[in-house]
PDB file of C-alpha atoms in Angstrom:
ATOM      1  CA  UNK A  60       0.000   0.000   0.000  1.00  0.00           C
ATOM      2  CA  UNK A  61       3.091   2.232   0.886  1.00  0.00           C
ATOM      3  CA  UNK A  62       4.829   1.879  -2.117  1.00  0.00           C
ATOM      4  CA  UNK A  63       1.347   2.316  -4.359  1.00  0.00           C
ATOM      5  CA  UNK A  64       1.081   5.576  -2.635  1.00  0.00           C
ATOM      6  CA  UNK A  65       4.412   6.600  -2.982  1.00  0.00           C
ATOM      7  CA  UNK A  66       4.445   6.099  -6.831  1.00  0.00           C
ATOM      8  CA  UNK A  67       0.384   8.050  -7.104  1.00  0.00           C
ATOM      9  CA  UNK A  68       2.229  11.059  -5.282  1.00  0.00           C
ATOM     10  CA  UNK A  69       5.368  11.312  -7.354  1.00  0.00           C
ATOM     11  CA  UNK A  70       2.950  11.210 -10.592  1.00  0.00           C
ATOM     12  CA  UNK A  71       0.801  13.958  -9.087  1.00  0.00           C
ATOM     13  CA  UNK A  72       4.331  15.548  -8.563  1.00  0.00           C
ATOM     14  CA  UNK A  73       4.102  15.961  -4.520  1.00  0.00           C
ATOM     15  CA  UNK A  74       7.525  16.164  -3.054  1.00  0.00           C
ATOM     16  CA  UNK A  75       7.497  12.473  -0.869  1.00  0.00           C
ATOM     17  CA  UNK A  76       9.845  10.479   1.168  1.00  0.00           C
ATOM     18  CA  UNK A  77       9.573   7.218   1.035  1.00  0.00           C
ATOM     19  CA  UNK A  78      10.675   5.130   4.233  1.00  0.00           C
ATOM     20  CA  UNK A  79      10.806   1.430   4.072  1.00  0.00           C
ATOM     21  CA  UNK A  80      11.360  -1.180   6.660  1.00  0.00           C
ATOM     22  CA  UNK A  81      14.854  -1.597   5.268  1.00  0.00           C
ATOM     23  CA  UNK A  82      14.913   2.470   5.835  1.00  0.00           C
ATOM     24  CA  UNK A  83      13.807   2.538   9.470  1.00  0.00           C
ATOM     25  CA  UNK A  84      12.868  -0.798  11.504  1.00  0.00           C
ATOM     26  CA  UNK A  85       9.834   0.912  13.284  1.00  0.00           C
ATOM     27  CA  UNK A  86      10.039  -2.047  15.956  1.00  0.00           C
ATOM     28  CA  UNK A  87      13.684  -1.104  16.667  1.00  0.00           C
ATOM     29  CA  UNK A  88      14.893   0.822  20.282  1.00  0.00           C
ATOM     30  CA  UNK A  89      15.333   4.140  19.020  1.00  0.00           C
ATOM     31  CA  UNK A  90      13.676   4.201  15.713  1.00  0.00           C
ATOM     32  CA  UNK A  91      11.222   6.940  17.026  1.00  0.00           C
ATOM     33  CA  UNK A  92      13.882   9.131  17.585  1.00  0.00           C
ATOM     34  CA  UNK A  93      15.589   8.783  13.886  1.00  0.00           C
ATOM     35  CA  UNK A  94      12.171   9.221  12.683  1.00  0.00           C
ATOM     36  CA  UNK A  95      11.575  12.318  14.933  1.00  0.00           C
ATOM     37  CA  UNK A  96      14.569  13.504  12.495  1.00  0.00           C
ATOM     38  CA  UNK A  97      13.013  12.835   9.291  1.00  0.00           C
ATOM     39  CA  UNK A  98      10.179  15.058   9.759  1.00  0.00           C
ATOM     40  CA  UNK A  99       9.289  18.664   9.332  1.00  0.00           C
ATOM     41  CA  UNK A 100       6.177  21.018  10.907  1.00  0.00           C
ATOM     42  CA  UNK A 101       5.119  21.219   7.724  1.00  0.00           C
ATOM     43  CA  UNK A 102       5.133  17.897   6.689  1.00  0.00           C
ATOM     44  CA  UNK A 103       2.432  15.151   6.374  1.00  0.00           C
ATOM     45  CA  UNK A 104       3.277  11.717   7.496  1.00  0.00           C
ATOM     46  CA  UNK A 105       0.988   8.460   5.990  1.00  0.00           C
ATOM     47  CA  UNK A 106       1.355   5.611   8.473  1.00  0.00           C
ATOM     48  CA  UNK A 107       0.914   2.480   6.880  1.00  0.00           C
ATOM     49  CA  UNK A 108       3.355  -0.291   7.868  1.00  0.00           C
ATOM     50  CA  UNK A 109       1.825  -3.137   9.649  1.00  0.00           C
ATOM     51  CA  UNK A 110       2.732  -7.011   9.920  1.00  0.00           C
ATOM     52  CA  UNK A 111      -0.885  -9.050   8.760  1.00  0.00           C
ATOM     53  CA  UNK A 112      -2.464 -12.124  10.358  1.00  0.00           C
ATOM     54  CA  UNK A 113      -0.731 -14.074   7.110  1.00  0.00           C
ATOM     55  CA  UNK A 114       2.733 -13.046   8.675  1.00  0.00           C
ATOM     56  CA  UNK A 115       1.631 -13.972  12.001  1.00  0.00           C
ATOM     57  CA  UNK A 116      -1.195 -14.112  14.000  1.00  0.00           C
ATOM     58  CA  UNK A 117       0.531 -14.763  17.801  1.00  0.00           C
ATOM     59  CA  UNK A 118       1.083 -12.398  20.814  1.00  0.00           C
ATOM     60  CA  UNK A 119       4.585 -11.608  19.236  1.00  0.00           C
ATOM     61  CA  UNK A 120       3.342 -10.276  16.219  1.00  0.00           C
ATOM     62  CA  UNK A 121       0.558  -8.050  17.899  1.00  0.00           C
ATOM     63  CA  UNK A 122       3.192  -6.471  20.064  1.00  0.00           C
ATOM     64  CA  UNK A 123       5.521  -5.608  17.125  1.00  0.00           C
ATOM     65  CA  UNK A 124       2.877  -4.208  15.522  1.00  0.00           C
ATOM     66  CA  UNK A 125       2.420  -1.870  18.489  1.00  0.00           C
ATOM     67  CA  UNK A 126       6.080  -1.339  18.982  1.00  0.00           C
ATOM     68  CA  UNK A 127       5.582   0.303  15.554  1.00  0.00           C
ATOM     69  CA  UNK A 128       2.559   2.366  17.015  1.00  0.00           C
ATOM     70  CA  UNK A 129       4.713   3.686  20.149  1.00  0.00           C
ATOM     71  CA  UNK A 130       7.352   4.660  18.269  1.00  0.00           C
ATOM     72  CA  UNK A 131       5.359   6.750  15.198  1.00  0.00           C
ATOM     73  CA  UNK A 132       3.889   8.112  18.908  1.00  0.00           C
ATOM     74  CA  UNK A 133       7.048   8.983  20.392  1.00  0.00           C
ATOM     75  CA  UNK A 134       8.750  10.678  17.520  1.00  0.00           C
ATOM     76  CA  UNK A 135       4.997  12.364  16.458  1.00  0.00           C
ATOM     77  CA  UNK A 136       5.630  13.923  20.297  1.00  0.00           C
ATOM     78  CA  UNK A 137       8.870  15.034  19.771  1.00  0.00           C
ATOM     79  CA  UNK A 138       7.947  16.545  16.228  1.00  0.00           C
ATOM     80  CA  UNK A 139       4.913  17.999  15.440  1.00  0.00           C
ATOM     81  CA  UNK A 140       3.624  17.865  11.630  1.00  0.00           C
ATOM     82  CA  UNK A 141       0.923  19.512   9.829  1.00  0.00           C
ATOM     83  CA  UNK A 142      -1.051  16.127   9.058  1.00  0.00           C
ATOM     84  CA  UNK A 143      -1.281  12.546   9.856  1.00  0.00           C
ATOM     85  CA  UNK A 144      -2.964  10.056   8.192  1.00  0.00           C
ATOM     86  CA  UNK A 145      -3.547   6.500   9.436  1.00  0.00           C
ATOM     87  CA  UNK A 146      -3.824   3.246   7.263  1.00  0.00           C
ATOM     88  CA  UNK A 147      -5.543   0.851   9.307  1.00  0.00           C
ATOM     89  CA  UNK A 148      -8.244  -1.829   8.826  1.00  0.00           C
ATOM     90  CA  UNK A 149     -12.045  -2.403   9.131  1.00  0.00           C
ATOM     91  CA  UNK A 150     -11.400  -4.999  11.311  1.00  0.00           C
ATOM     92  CA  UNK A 151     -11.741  -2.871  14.215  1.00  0.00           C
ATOM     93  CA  UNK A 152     -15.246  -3.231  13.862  1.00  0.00           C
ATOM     94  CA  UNK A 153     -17.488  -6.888  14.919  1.00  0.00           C
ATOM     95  CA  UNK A 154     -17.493  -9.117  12.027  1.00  0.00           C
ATOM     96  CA  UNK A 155     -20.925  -9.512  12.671  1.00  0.00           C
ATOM     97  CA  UNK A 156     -21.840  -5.551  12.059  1.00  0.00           C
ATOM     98  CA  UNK A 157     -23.478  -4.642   8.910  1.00  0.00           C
ATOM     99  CA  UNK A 158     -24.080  -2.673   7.261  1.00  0.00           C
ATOM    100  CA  UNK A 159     -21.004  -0.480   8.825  1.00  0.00           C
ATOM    101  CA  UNK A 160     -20.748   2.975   8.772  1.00  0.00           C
ATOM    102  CA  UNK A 161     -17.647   5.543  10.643  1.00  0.00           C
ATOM    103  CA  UNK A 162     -20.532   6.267  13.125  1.00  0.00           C
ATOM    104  CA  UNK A 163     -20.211   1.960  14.115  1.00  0.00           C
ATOM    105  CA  UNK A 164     -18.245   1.370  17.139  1.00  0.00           C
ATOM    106  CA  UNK A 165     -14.708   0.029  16.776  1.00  0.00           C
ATOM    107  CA  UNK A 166     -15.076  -3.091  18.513  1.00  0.00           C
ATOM    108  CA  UNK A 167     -13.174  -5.738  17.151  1.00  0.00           C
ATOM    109  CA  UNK A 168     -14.165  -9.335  17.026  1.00  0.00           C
ATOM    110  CA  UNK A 169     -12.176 -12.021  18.136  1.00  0.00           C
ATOM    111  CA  UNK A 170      -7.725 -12.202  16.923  1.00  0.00           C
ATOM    112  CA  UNK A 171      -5.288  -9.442  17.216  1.00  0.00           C
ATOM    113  CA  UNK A 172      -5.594  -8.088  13.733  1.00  0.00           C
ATOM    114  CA  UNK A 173      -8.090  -5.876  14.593  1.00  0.00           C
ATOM    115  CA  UNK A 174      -7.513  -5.231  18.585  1.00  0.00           C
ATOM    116  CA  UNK A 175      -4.171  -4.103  17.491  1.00  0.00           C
ATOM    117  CA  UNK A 176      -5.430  -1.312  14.710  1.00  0.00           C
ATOM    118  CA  UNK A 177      -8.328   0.156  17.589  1.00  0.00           C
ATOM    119  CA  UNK A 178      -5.089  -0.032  19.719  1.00  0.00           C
ATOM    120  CA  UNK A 179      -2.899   2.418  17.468  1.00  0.00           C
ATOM    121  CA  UNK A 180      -6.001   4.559  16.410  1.00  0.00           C
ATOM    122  CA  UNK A 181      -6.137   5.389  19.971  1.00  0.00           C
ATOM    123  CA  UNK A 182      -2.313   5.842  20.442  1.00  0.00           C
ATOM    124  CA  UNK A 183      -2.633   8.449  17.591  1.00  0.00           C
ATOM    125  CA  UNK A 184      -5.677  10.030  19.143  1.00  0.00           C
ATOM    126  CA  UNK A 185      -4.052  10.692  22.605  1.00  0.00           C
ATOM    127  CA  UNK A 186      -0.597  11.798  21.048  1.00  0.00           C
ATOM    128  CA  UNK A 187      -2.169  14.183  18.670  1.00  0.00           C
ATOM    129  CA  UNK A 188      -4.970  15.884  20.438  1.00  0.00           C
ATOM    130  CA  UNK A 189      -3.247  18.127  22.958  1.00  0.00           C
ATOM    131  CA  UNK A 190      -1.563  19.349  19.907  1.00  0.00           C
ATOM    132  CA  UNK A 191      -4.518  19.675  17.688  1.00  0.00           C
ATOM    133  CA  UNK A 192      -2.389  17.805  14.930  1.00  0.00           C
ATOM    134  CA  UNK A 193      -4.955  16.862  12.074  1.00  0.00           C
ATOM    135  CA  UNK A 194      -5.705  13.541  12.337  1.00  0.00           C
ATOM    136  CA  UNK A 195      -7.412  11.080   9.200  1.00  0.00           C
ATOM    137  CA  UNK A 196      -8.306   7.123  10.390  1.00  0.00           C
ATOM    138  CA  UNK A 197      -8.582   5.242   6.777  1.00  0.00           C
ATOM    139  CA  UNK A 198     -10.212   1.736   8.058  1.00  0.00           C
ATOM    140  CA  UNK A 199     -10.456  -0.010   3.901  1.00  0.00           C
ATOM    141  CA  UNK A 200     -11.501  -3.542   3.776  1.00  0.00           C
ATOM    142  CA  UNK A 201      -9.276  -6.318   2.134  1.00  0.00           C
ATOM    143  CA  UNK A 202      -7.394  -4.907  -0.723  1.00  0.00           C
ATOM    144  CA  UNK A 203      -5.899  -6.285  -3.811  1.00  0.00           C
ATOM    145  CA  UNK A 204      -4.050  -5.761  -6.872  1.00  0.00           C
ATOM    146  CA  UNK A 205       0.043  -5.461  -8.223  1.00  0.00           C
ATOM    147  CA  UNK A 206       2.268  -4.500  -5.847  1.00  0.00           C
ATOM    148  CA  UNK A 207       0.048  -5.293  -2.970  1.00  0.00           C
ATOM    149  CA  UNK A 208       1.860  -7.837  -0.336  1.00  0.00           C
ATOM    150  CA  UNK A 209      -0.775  -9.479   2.022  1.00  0.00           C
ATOM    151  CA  UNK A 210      -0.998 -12.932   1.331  1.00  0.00           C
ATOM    152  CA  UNK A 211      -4.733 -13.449   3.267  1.00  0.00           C
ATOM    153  CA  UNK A 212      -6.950 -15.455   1.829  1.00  0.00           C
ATOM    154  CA  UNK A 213      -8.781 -13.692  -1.583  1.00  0.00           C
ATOM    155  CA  UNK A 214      -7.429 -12.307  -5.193  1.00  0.00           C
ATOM    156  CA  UNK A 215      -3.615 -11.613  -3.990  1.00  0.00           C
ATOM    157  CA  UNK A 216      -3.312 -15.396  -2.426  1.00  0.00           C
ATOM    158  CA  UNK A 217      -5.304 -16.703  -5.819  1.00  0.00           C
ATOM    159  CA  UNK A 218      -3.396 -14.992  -8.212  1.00  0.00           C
ATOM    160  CA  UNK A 219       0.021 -16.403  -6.598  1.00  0.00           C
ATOM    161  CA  UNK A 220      -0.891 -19.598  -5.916  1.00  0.00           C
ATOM    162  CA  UNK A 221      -2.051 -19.915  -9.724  1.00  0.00           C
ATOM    163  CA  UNK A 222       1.166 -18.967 -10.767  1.00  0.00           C
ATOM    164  CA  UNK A 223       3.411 -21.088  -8.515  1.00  0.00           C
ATOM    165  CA  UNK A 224       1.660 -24.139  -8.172  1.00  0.00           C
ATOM    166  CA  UNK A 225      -1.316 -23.964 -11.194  1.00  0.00           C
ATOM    167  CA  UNK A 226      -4.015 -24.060  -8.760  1.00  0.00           C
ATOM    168  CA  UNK A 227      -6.748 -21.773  -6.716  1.00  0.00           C
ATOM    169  CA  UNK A 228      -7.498 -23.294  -3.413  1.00  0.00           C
ATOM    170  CA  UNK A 229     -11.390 -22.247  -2.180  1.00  0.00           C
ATOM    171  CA  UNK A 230     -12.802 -22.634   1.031  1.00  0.00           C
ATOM    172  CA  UNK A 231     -15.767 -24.963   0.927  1.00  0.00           C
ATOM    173  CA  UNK A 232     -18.011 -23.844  -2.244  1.00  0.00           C
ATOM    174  CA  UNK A 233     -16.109 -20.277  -2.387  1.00  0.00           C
ATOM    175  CA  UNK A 234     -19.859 -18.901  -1.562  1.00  0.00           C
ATOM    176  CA  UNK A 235     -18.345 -16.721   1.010  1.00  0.00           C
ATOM    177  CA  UNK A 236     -18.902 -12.849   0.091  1.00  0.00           C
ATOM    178  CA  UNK A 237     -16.331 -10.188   0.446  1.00  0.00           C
ATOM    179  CA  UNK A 238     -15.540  -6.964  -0.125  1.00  0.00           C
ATOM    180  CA  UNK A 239     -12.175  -6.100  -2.011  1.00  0.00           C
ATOM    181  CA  UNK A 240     -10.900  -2.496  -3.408  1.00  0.00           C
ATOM    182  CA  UNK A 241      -8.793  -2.142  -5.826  1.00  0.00           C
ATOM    183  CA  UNK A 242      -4.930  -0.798  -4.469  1.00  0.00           C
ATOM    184  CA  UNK A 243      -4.685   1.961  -6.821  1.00  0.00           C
ATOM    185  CA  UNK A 244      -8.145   3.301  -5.921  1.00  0.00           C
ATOM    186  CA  UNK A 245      -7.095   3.508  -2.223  1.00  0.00           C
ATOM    187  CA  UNK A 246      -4.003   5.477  -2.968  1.00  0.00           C
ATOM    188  CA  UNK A 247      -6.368   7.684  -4.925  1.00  0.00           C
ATOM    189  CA  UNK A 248      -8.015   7.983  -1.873  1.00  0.00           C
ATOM    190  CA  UNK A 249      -5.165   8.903   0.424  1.00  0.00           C
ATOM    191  CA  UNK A 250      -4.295  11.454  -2.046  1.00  0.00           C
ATOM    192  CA  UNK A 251      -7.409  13.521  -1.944  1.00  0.00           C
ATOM    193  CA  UNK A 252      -7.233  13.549   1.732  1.00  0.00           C
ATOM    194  CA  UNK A 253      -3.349  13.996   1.538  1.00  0.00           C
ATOM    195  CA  UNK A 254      -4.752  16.907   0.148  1.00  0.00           C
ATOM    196  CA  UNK A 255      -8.071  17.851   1.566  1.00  0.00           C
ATOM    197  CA  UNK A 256      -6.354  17.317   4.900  1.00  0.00           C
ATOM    198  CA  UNK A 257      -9.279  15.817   6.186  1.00  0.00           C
ATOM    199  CA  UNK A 258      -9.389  14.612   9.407  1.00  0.00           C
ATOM    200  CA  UNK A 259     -11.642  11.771  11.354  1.00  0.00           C
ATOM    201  CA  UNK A 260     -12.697   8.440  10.034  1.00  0.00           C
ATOM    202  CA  UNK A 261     -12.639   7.097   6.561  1.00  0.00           C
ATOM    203  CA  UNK A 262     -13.974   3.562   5.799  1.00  0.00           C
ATOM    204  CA  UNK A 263     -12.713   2.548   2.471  1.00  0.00           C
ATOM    205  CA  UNK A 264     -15.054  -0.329   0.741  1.00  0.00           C
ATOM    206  CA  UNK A 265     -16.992  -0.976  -2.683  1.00  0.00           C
ATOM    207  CA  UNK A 266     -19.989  -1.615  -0.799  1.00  0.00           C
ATOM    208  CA  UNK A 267     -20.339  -5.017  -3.058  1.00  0.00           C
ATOM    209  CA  UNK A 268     -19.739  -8.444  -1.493  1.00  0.00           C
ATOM    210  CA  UNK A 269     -18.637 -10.738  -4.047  1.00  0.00           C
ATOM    211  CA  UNK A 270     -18.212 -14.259  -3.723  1.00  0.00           C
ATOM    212  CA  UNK A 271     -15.154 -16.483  -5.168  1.00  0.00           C
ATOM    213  CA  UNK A 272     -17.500 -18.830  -6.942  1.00  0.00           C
ATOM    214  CA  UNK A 273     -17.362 -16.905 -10.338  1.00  0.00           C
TER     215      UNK A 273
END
């Protein structure tokens, strides 16, 4: 999603900074101050990084994930910027809610996928507020398309599995209904609000459940 972003924003000519993992380990002692360092009052700063139930879905993961969180924090206290925008997930809200809406309460069903995104939305919200920072929550559903690297189960997992091994693997009848977007059209997204500096809660979805049968 990052590096979709990065590429929409260098088109639209925006002067960006790209920082991978590679860049800055975000779980690393320290990395809040060296990215404290990187940033500007004027600046905006698009959180996105995040380790997905398909790269783990234990205690260890969850806390790296918010190892990430307190550090954006920290260095987001030490350097104040003119926007921040959040990447999460809709699975802060119950699996069970629908139709969902940014008025639904964040209350995630049962893993730590979504416990940890309600926990970093809230990190940002108490860092931020006593300095009135602008603050946008983007909550999409499961995305997809080139470039994209989660590896859950829908159109990324089918697409690579076809490839390597000649062969889409469907849970029972593939009647199960999702919602997907499309990667590019949540970049699009994060640009207009890059822009708009909006500010409060975004849920980013078709509105369509398909199912994998075809």
């Amino acid at each position: 999603m990052a590096a979709a972003t990065l590429r929409r924003l260098q088109r639209s000519g925006v002067p960006v900074i790209g920082v991978s993992g590679a860049d800055l380990d975000l779980t690393a002692s320290g990395s809040g101050d060296r990215l404290a360092g990187l940033l500007d009052e004027h600046d905006a700063l698009v959180f996105v990084p995040a380790l997905t139930p398909d790269r783990g879905r234990d205690i260890a993961t969850l806390m790296q994930n918010l190892r990430m969180g307190e550090h954006v924090c920290a260095a987001l206290a030490k350097r104040r910027v003119a926007h921040v925008v959040y990447v999460g997930s809709d699975a802060v809200y119950d699996e069970q809610a629908n139709p969902v809406r940014e008025t639904s309460c964040a209350q995630p069903g049962a893993g730590f996928h979504g416990t940890m995104h309600a926990t970093r939305e809230r990190m940002l919200i108490e860092t931020l507020r006593p300095q009135g920072t602008p603050l946008a929550l983007l909550r999409p559903t499961l995305i997809f398309g080139p470039g994209d690297t989660h590896n859950g189960y829908g159109p990324n997992r089918f697409v690579r599995t076809a490839w390597a091994e000649r062969v889409i693997a469907l849970f029972g009848g593939g009647e199960e209904k999702r919602d997907h977007v499309f990667i590019d059209d949540v970049a699009a997204l994060i640009e207009l609000v890059l822009h708009s500096r909006s500010v409060g809660v975004l849920n980013i979805a078709t509105g369509a459940a398909t199912s994998f049968r075809g």
